[in-house]
mmCIF file of C-alpha atoms in Angstrom:
data_model
loop_
_atom_site.group_PDB
_atom_site.id
_atom_site.type_symbol
_atom_site.label_atom_id
_atom_site.label_comp_id
_atom_site.label_asym_id
_atom_site.label_seq_id
_atom_site.Cartn_x
_atom_site.Cartn_y
_atom_site.Cartn_z
ATOM 1 C CA MET A 1 0.405 -0.401 0.223
ATOM 2 C CA LYS A 2 3.274 2.503 0.989
ATOM 3 C CA LYS A 3 4.492 2.029 -2.136
ATOM 4 C CA VAL A 4 1.607 2.697 -3.963
ATOM 5 C CA LEU A 5 0.920 5.691 -2.201
ATOM 6 C CA ALA A 6 4.180 6.303 -3.449
ATOM 7 C CA ILE A 7 4.306 5.889 -6.720
ATOM 8 C CA GLY A 8 0.424 7.918 -7.097
ATOM 9 C CA VAL A 9 2.191 11.124 -5.250
ATOM 10 C CA SER A 10 5.149 11.125 -7.651
ATOM 11 C CA VAL A 11 3.132 10.372 -10.480
ATOM 12 C CA LEU A 12 0.789 13.500 -9.319
ATOM 13 C CA ILE A 13 3.862 15.898 -8.726
ATOM 14 C CA THR A 14 4.720 15.074 -11.895
ATOM 15 C CA LEU A 15 1.508 16.255 -13.317
ATOM 16 C CA VAL A 16 1.251 19.124 -11.452
ATOM 17 C CA LEU A 17 4.816 20.339 -12.478
ATOM 18 C CA SER A 18 4.723 19.449 -15.656
ATOM 19 C CA TRP A 19 1.638 21.720 -16.278
ATOM 20 C CA LEU A 20 3.091 24.748 -14.708
ATOM 21 C CA LEU A 21 6.369 24.478 -16.774
ATOM 22 C CA LEU A 22 4.150 23.900 -19.909
ATOM 23 C CA ARG A 23 2.283 26.902 -19.040
ATOM 24 C CA SER A 24 5.433 29.563 -19.489
ATOM 25 C CA VAL A 25 7.104 27.380 -21.685
ATOM 26 C CA PRO A 26 5.529 26.300 -25.230
ATOM 27 C CA PHE A 27 6.171 22.745 -26.142
ATOM 28 C CA SER A 28 7.842 23.562 -29.018
ATOM 29 C CA ALA A 29 10.870 24.875 -27.273
ATOM 30 C CA LEU A 30 11.447 22.104 -25.478
ATOM 31 C CA ARG A 31 11.130 19.977 -29.065
ATOM 32 C CA ASP A 32 13.395 22.104 -30.180
ATOM 33 C CA ALA A 33 15.420 21.222 -27.261
ATOM 34 C CA LEU A 34 15.771 18.131 -27.991
ATOM 35 C CA ASP A 35 16.092 18.373 -31.715
ATOM 36 C CA SER A 36 19.348 20.474 -30.987
ATOM 37 C CA VAL A 37 21.756 18.157 -29.369
ATOM 38 C CA SER A 38 24.506 17.161 -31.860
ATOM 39 C CA LEU A 39 25.708 13.344 -31.938
ATOM 40 C CA ILE A 40 28.532 13.897 -30.913
ATOM 41 C CA ALA A 41 27.658 15.754 -28.035
ATOM 42 C CA VAL A 42 25.158 12.292 -26.793
ATOM 43 C CA LEU A 43 28.775 10.369 -27.813
ATOM 44 C CA VAL A 44 30.717 12.657 -25.634
ATOM 45 C CA GLY A 45 28.599 12.464 -22.561
ATOM 46 C CA PHE A 46 27.520 8.460 -22.808
ATOM 47 C CA VAL A 47 31.217 8.696 -22.323
ATOM 48 C CA MET A 48 30.969 10.306 -19.074
ATOM 49 C CA ALA A 49 28.351 8.596 -17.873
ATOM 50 C CA VAL A 50 30.481 5.217 -18.563
ATOM 51 C CA LEU A 51 32.936 6.740 -16.084
ATOM 52 C CA ILE A 52 30.770 7.876 -13.835
ATOM 53 C CA SER A 53 29.629 4.386 -13.233
ATOM 54 C CA VAL A 54 33.066 3.234 -13.315
ATOM 55 C CA PHE A 55 34.104 5.901 -10.764
ATOM 56 C CA ARG A 56 31.890 4.803 -8.542
ATOM 57 C CA GLY A 57 32.317 1.302 -9.135
ATOM 58 C CA MET A 58 36.182 1.984 -7.744
ATOM 59 C CA ARG A 59 35.039 4.161 -4.829
ATOM 60 C CA TYR A 60 32.639 0.961 -3.344
ATOM 61 C CA TRP A 61 35.645 -1.526 -4.337
ATOM 62 C CA LEU A 62 37.908 0.541 -1.741
ATOM 63 C CA LEU A 63 34.941 1.214 0.848
ATOM 64 C CA LEU A 64 34.289 -2.616 0.572
ATOM 65 C CA ARG A 65 37.790 -3.119 0.585
ATOM 66 C CA GLY A 66 38.078 -5.162 -2.707
ATOM 67 C CA ALA A 67 34.796 -7.557 -1.535
ATOM 68 C CA GLY A 68 33.873 -8.058 -4.716
ATOM 69 C CA SER A 69 35.378 -7.603 -8.499
ATOM 70 C CA LEU A 70 35.225 -4.324 -9.456
ATOM 71 C CA ASP A 71 33.536 -5.152 -13.066
ATOM 72 C CA LYS A 72 30.600 -6.996 -10.768
ATOM 73 C CA LEU A 73 30.797 -3.806 -8.546
ATOM 74 C CA THR A 74 30.186 -1.167 -12.049
ATOM 75 C CA SER A 75 27.619 -3.547 -13.043
ATOM 76 C CA ILE A 76 25.457 -3.164 -9.650
ATOM 77 C CA VAL A 77 26.032 0.121 -9.999
ATOM 78 C CA CYS A 78 24.732 0.525 -13.280
ATOM 79 C CA VAL A 79 21.915 -1.105 -12.157
ATOM 80 C CA HIS A 80 21.836 1.078 -8.946
ATOM 81 C CA ASN A 81 21.581 4.432 -10.695
ATOM 82 C CA LEU A 82 19.067 3.542 -13.048
ATOM 83 C CA LEU A 83 17.028 2.563 -10.036
ATOM 84 C CA ILE A 84 17.650 5.943 -8.205
ATOM 85 C CA ASN A 85 16.119 7.571 -11.079
ATOM 86 C CA VAL A 86 12.769 5.842 -11.480
ATOM 87 C CA MET A 87 11.878 4.811 -7.891
ATOM 88 C CA PRO A 88 9.873 7.174 -6.362
ATOM 89 C CA VAL A 89 10.974 8.866 -2.639
ATOM 90 C CA ARG A 90 14.821 7.448 -3.445
ATOM 91 C CA THR A 91 13.934 3.160 -2.161
ATOM 92 C CA GLY A 92 15.977 2.919 -5.689
ATOM 93 C CA GLU A 93 19.289 3.429 -2.764
ATOM 94 C CA LEU A 94 17.967 -0.103 -1.766
ATOM 95 C CA GLY A 95 19.003 -1.862 -4.852
ATOM 96 C CA PHE A 96 22.885 -1.647 -4.198
ATOM 97 C CA PRO A 97 22.699 -3.675 -1.024
ATOM 98 C CA TYR A 98 20.153 -6.306 -3.020
ATOM 99 C CA PHE A 99 22.648 -6.932 -5.912
ATOM 100 C CA ALA A 100 25.656 -6.814 -3.755
ATOM 101 C CA ARG A 101 24.173 -9.193 -1.243
ATOM 102 C CA LYS A 102 23.609 -11.821 -4.652
ATOM 103 C CA ILE A 103 27.727 -11.416 -5.386
ATOM 104 C CA GLY A 104 28.474 -12.357 -1.809
ATOM 105 C CA ILE A 105 28.919 -9.125 0.398
ATOM 106 C CA PRO A 106 26.988 -9.587 3.404
ATOM 107 C CA ALA A 107 23.598 -6.727 3.406
ATOM 108 C CA GLY A 108 24.809 -5.011 6.727
ATOM 109 C CA THR A 109 28.669 -4.463 4.838
ATOM 110 C CA SER A 110 26.722 -3.194 1.761
ATOM 111 C CA VAL A 111 24.801 -0.432 3.792
ATOM 112 C CA GLY A 112 27.742 0.542 5.331
ATOM 113 C CA ALA A 113 30.459 1.303 2.303
ATOM 114 C CA LEU A 114 26.529 2.775 0.633
ATOM 115 C CA ILE A 115 25.997 5.597 3.808
ATOM 116 C CA VAL A 116 29.620 6.406 3.717
ATOM 117 C CA GLY A 117 29.698 7.052 -0.201
ATOM 118 C CA ARG A 118 26.744 9.142 0.207
ATOM 119 C CA LEU A 119 28.394 11.370 2.649
ATOM 120 C CA PHE A 120 32.002 11.417 -0.037
ATOM 121 C CA ASP A 121 29.537 12.002 -2.954
ATOM 122 C CA LEU A 122 28.206 15.031 -0.748
ATOM 123 C CA PHE A 123 31.263 16.367 0.528
ATOM 124 C CA ALA A 124 32.703 16.153 -2.905
ATOM 125 C CA LEU A 125 29.884 18.082 -4.317
ATOM 126 C CA VAL A 126 30.524 20.827 -1.652
ATOM 127 C CA THR A 127 33.648 20.803 -2.594
ATOM 128 C CA LEU A 128 32.841 21.783 -6.186
ATOM 129 C CA LEU A 129 30.497 24.170 -4.797
ATOM 130 C CA PHE A 130 32.871 26.348 -3.091
ATOM 131 C CA VAL A 131 35.255 26.196 -6.740
ATOM 132 C CA GLY A 132 32.321 27.402 -8.514
ATOM 133 C CA ALA A 133 32.136 30.197 -6.098
ATOM 134 C CA VAL A 134 34.721 31.432 -5.816
ATOM 135 C CA PHE A 135 35.451 31.221 -9.614
ATOM 136 C CA VAL A 136 32.355 33.478 -10.078
ATOM 137 C CA PRO A 137 32.489 36.012 -8.186
ATOM 138 C CA GLY A 138 29.742 38.582 -10.420
ATOM 139 C CA SER A 139 27.166 35.879 -9.689
ATOM 140 C CA ALA A 140 24.253 36.440 -7.731
ATOM 141 C CA LEU A 141 24.694 32.900 -6.232
ATOM 142 C CA PHE A 142 27.968 33.963 -4.900
ATOM 143 C CA ALA A 143 27.539 34.706 -1.455
ATOM 144 C CA GLN A 144 24.605 32.007 -0.924
ATOM 145 C CA ALA A 145 26.770 29.362 -2.950
ATOM 146 C CA LYS A 146 29.802 30.119 -0.536
ATOM 147 C CA LEU A 147 27.753 30.200 2.928
ATOM 148 C CA SER A 148 25.867 26.613 1.720
ATOM 149 C CA ALA A 149 28.904 24.983 0.805
ATOM 150 C CA LEU A 150 30.805 26.400 4.219
ATOM 151 C CA VAL A 151 28.013 25.241 5.800
ATOM 152 C CA VAL A 152 26.951 21.653 4.014
ATOM 153 C CA THR A 153 31.124 20.899 4.784
ATOM 154 C CA GLY A 154 30.631 21.324 8.595
ATOM 155 C CA ILE A 155 27.709 19.126 8.726
ATOM 156 C CA VAL A 156 29.369 16.524 6.403
ATOM 157 C CA LEU A 157 32.581 16.307 8.670
ATOM 158 C CA LEU A 158 30.662 16.025 11.493
ATOM 159 C CA LEU A 159 28.701 13.225 10.339
ATOM 160 C CA LEU A 160 31.714 11.757 9.688
ATOM 161 C CA ILE A 161 33.326 12.326 12.730
ATOM 162 C CA LEU A 162 30.080 10.921 14.704
ATOM 163 C CA THR A 163 29.910 7.762 11.967
ATOM 164 C CA VAL A 164 33.712 6.974 13.376
ATOM 165 C CA LEU A 165 32.753 7.648 17.064
ATOM 166 C CA PHE A 166 29.350 6.360 16.946
ATOM 167 C CA ARG A 167 31.691 2.838 14.779
ATOM 168 C CA HIS A 168 33.517 2.387 18.085
ATOM 169 C CA ALA A 169 30.278 2.849 20.981
ATOM 170 C CA ALA A 170 28.137 1.166 18.992
ATOM 171 C CA HIS A 171 30.698 -2.379 19.374
ATOM 172 C CA ARG A 172 30.667 -2.282 22.505
ATOM 173 C CA VAL A 173 26.536 -1.739 22.920
ATOM 174 C CA VAL A 174 26.147 -4.621 20.377
ATOM 175 C CA HIS A 175 28.230 -6.794 22.344
ATOM 176 C CA ALA A 176 26.311 -6.104 25.365
ATOM 177 C CA PHE A 177 22.894 -6.619 24.350
ATOM 178 C CA ALA A 178 24.070 -9.775 21.943
ATOM 179 C CA ASN A 179 25.062 -11.264 25.207
ATOM 180 C CA LYS A 180 21.797 -10.965 26.822
ATOM 181 C CA PRO A 181 19.870 -14.394 27.235
ATOM 182 C CA ARG A 182 16.479 -12.511 25.655
ATOM 183 C CA ILE A 183 18.290 -11.901 22.597
ATOM 184 C CA SER A 184 20.783 -15.114 22.018
ATOM 185 C CA GLN A 185 18.232 -16.936 21.903
ATOM 186 C CA HIS A 186 15.685 -15.965 19.250
ATOM 187 C CA ASN A 187 16.770 -16.216 15.924
ATOM 188 C CA VAL A 188 15.470 -12.445 15.189
ATOM 189 C CA GLY A 189 17.464 -10.625 17.965
ATOM 190 C CA VAL A 190 20.354 -12.944 16.572
ATOM 191 C CA TRP A 191 19.702 -11.832 12.798
ATOM 192 C CA LEU A 192 19.157 -8.413 14.348
ATOM 193 C CA VAL A 193 22.325 -8.268 15.931
ATOM 194 C CA GLN A 194 24.151 -9.432 13.142
ATOM 195 C CA LYS A 195 22.938 -7.268 10.228
ATOM 196 C CA VAL A 196 23.897 -4.241 12.592
ATOM 197 C CA GLU A 197 27.607 -5.959 13.258
ATOM 198 C CA GLU A 198 27.676 -6.186 9.570
ATOM 199 C CA VAL A 199 27.074 -2.384 8.996
ATOM 200 C CA LEU A 200 29.330 -1.315 11.806
ATOM 201 C CA HIS A 201 32.310 -3.317 9.735
ATOM 202 C CA GLY A 202 31.227 -1.664 6.549
ATOM 203 C CA LEU A 203 32.036 1.594 8.692
ATOM 204 C CA ASP A 204 35.826 0.229 9.239
ATOM 205 C CA VAL A 205 36.430 1.502 6.446
ATOM 206 C CA LEU A 206 37.136 5.065 7.985
ATOM 207 C CA LYS A 207 39.852 3.353 9.646
ATOM 208 C CA SER A 208 41.749 3.306 6.165
ATOM 209 C CA PRO A 209 43.356 6.850 5.106
ATOM 210 C CA PHE A 210 44.046 5.134 1.610
ATOM 211 C CA ALA A 211 40.356 4.185 1.388
ATOM 212 C CA VAL A 212 38.976 7.532 2.376
ATOM 213 C CA LEU A 213 41.273 9.691 0.262
ATOM 214 C CA GLY A 214 40.731 7.283 -2.615
ATOM 215 C CA ALA A 215 36.505 6.997 -1.940
ATOM 216 C CA TYR A 216 36.791 10.604 -1.553
ATOM 217 C CA GLY A 217 38.841 10.908 -5.332
ATOM 218 C CA CYS A 218 36.851 8.725 -6.914
ATOM 219 C CA SER A 219 33.455 10.655 -6.042
ATOM 220 C CA VAL A 220 35.130 14.451 -6.824
ATOM 221 C CA LEU A 221 36.249 12.288 -10.407
ATOM 222 C CA ASN A 222 32.115 11.130 -10.925
ATOM 223 C CA TRP A 223 30.969 14.627 -10.397
ATOM 224 C CA LEU A 224 33.443 16.233 -12.584
ATOM 225 C CA ALA A 225 32.183 13.996 -15.950
ATOM 226 C CA GLN A 226 28.975 14.403 -14.631
ATOM 227 C CA ALA A 227 29.399 18.229 -14.948
ATOM 228 C CA VAL A 228 31.014 17.601 -18.687
ATOM 229 C CA ILE A 229 27.309 15.959 -19.570
ATOM 230 C CA THR A 230 25.716 19.462 -18.097
ATOM 231 C CA LEU A 231 28.594 21.360 -19.987
ATOM 232 C CA LEU A 232 27.571 19.961 -23.408
ATOM 233 C CA MET A 233 23.486 19.989 -22.516
ATOM 234 C CA LEU A 234 23.840 23.753 -21.826
ATOM 235 C CA GLN A 235 25.453 24.251 -24.257
ATOM 236 C CA ALA A 236 23.622 22.100 -26.951
ATOM 237 C CA VAL A 237 20.653 24.900 -25.711
ATOM 238 C CA GLY A 238 22.486 28.244 -26.082
ATOM 239 C CA ILE A 239 23.427 28.631 -22.176
ATOM 240 C CA GLU A 240 27.197 29.596 -22.791
ATOM 241 C CA PHE A 241 28.659 29.023 -19.452
ATOM 242 C CA SER A 242 32.144 28.584 -18.083
ATOM 243 C CA PHE A 243 32.987 25.228 -15.937
ATOM 244 C CA ALA A 244 32.877 27.216 -13.058
ATOM 245 C CA GLN A 245 29.343 28.164 -13.917
ATOM 246 C CA VAL A 246 28.714 24.734 -14.573
ATOM 247 C CA LEU A 247 30.102 23.624 -11.329
ATOM 248 C CA LEU A 248 28.117 26.171 -9.454
ATOM 249 C CA ALA A 249 24.752 25.277 -10.979
ATOM 250 C CA MET A 250 24.955 22.004 -10.851
ATOM 251 C CA THR A 251 26.148 21.241 -7.532
ATOM 252 C CA LEU A 252 23.004 23.827 -6.500
ATOM 253 C CA ALA A 253 20.631 21.640 -8.375
ATOM 254 C CA ASN A 254 21.667 18.687 -7.132
ATOM 255 C CA LEU A 255 21.967 19.509 -3.533
ATOM 256 C CA VAL A 256 18.307 20.632 -3.736
ATOM 257 C CA SER A 257 17.398 17.343 -5.518
ATOM 258 C CA ALA A 258 18.645 15.567 -2.810
ATOM 259 C CA VAL A 259 15.316 15.931 -0.622
ATOM 260 C CA PRO A 260 13.629 12.577 -1.500
ATOM 261 C CA ILE A 261 10.440 14.527 -2.925
ATOM 262 C CA ASN A 262 10.822 13.633 -6.495
ATOM 263 C CA GLY A 263 8.281 13.752 -9.625
ATOM 264 C CA PHE A 264 7.802 10.020 -11.455
ATOM 265 C CA ALA A 265 11.583 9.021 -12.547
ATOM 266 C CA GLY A 266 12.408 12.735 -11.740
ATOM 267 C CA PHE A 267 10.267 14.176 -14.271
ATOM 268 C CA GLY A 268 8.389 17.718 -13.595
ATOM 269 C CA THR A 269 10.886 18.392 -10.007
ATOM 270 C CA VAL A 270 14.255 18.216 -12.418
ATOM 271 C CA GLU A 271 13.088 20.642 -14.612
ATOM 272 C CA ALA A 272 11.907 22.987 -11.948
ATOM 273 C CA ILE A 273 15.163 22.613 -9.953
ATOM 274 C CA TRP A 274 17.341 23.487 -12.990
ATOM 275 C CA ALA A 275 15.029 26.190 -14.397
ATOM 276 C CA GLY A 276 15.195 28.092 -10.623
ATOM 277 C CA VAL A 277 18.925 27.821 -10.395
ATOM 278 C CA LEU A 278 19.577 28.788 -13.952
ATOM 279 C CA VAL A 279 17.141 31.358 -13.486
ATOM 280 C CA ALA A 280 18.470 32.910 -10.320
ATOM 281 C CA MET A 281 22.215 33.296 -12.700
ATOM 282 C CA GLY A 282 20.991 35.038 -15.390
ATOM 283 C CA VAL A 283 19.459 32.523 -17.673
ATOM 284 C CA PRO A 284 15.730 32.812 -19.573
ATOM 285 C CA LEU A 285 12.862 30.866 -18.073
ATOM 286 C CA ILE A 286 12.608 29.317 -21.414
ATOM 287 C CA ALA A 287 15.795 28.553 -22.510
ATOM 288 C CA GLY A 288 16.281 27.350 -18.279
ATOM 289 C CA VAL A 289 13.390 24.584 -18.106
ATOM 290 C CA SER A 290 14.761 22.947 -21.763
ATOM 291 C CA ALA A 291 17.919 22.903 -20.605
ATOM 292 C CA GLY A 292 16.526 20.973 -17.235
ATOM 293 C CA LEU A 293 14.914 19.191 -19.671
ATOM 294 C CA LEU A 294 17.952 18.055 -21.597
ATOM 295 C CA ILE A 295 19.745 17.831 -18.575
ATOM 296 C CA HIS A 296 17.138 14.942 -17.500
ATOM 297 C CA VAL A 297 17.004 13.279 -20.743
ATOM 298 C CA ALA A 298 20.392 12.867 -21.444
ATOM 299 C CA ASN A 299 21.208 11.279 -17.689
ATOM 300 C CA LEU A 300 17.824 9.367 -17.899
ATOM 301 C CA GLY A 301 18.531 7.697 -21.160
ATOM 302 C CA TYR A 302 22.215 7.164 -20.270
ATOM 303 C CA THR A 303 21.146 5.387 -16.908
ATOM 304 C CA ALA A 304 18.649 3.006 -18.982
ATOM 305 C CA VAL A 305 21.186 1.732 -21.105
ATOM 306 C CA LEU A 306 24.109 1.597 -18.205
ATOM 307 C CA GLY A 307 21.601 -0.070 -16.535
ATOM 308 C CA LEU A 308 20.227 -2.459 -18.936
ATOM 309 C CA TYR A 309 24.255 -3.554 -19.289
ATOM 310 C CA GLY A 310 24.608 -3.827 -15.955
ATOM 311 C CA SER A 311 21.324 -6.013 -15.429
ATOM 312 C CA ILE A 312 22.663 -8.406 -18.557
ATOM 313 C CA ARG A 313 26.134 -8.843 -16.645
ATOM 314 C CA LEU A 314 24.609 -9.650 -13.658
ATOM 315 C CA ALA A 315 22.688 -12.257 -14.819
ATOM 316 C CA GLN A 316 25.637 -13.298 -16.740
ATOM 317 C CA TYR A 317 27.603 -14.022 -13.081
ATOM 318 C CA LYS A 318 24.381 -15.896 -11.647
ATOM 319 C CA LYS A 319 25.234 -18.681 -14.491
ATOM 320 C CA VAL A 320 29.096 -18.954 -13.875
#
């Protein structure tokens, strides 16, 4: 029932926002935007999308300390990215531990790696937001972006510190909890303790400077590749931004879109967010909405193709 309700709400959001946007932007302008993308831009964007999946696969390979091959983890990431894009309320995140378990990685361990990976995603995104804000001093969003970057950076660092502290304290609590007769004598209690231990084991990777720096570096490269896709799509609709401006716009749009309220497959919400950011940076509304649609369709198309590839590869692993 909850799943049906979530899908219904996401479809409603898509219909309402799409109606509001189409009232302000002619449908012909959106069609022209889709027609304006060159084949070279599509192919270069696809190469960037492949690199994004590879960088994310490398990140999880580092965070999982080599559990599972890079090829398998990259295939999981391809499917995971697609699920995130099409499923409502961020429920697609569950795909990563589900498929990781299929290749022998405990669900709790993969959840721990996913949590840390998302923190690095946020930290890398904020780093690039700060870079964009510094190199676009004339932007009306400069002061707000700089303040946002500092605030979110502080929050992420605090979360990382709390995660490390929580890991040590949680180990002691779980061990004490597991030794209680009422828990150790019941299957449900034993299973719950086991899963919590797996998550904590996944967080142990924070003790490795090499894994931490490597995962952070992969996260930065991931967002830089995404920025190239964004730049190509903006140029297709005639928006001539510098790379620093692209970083500023992309990071702000992605930080806002992290809120787990979105339309069906993101339609409506993604375009509205991009339009808001681009209009604030001086882009006309029609161009802003058209660019948002183009960026969204490109990312959705790339993740669909790579998601299909990942599904085929995972099916092959099961047969081996």
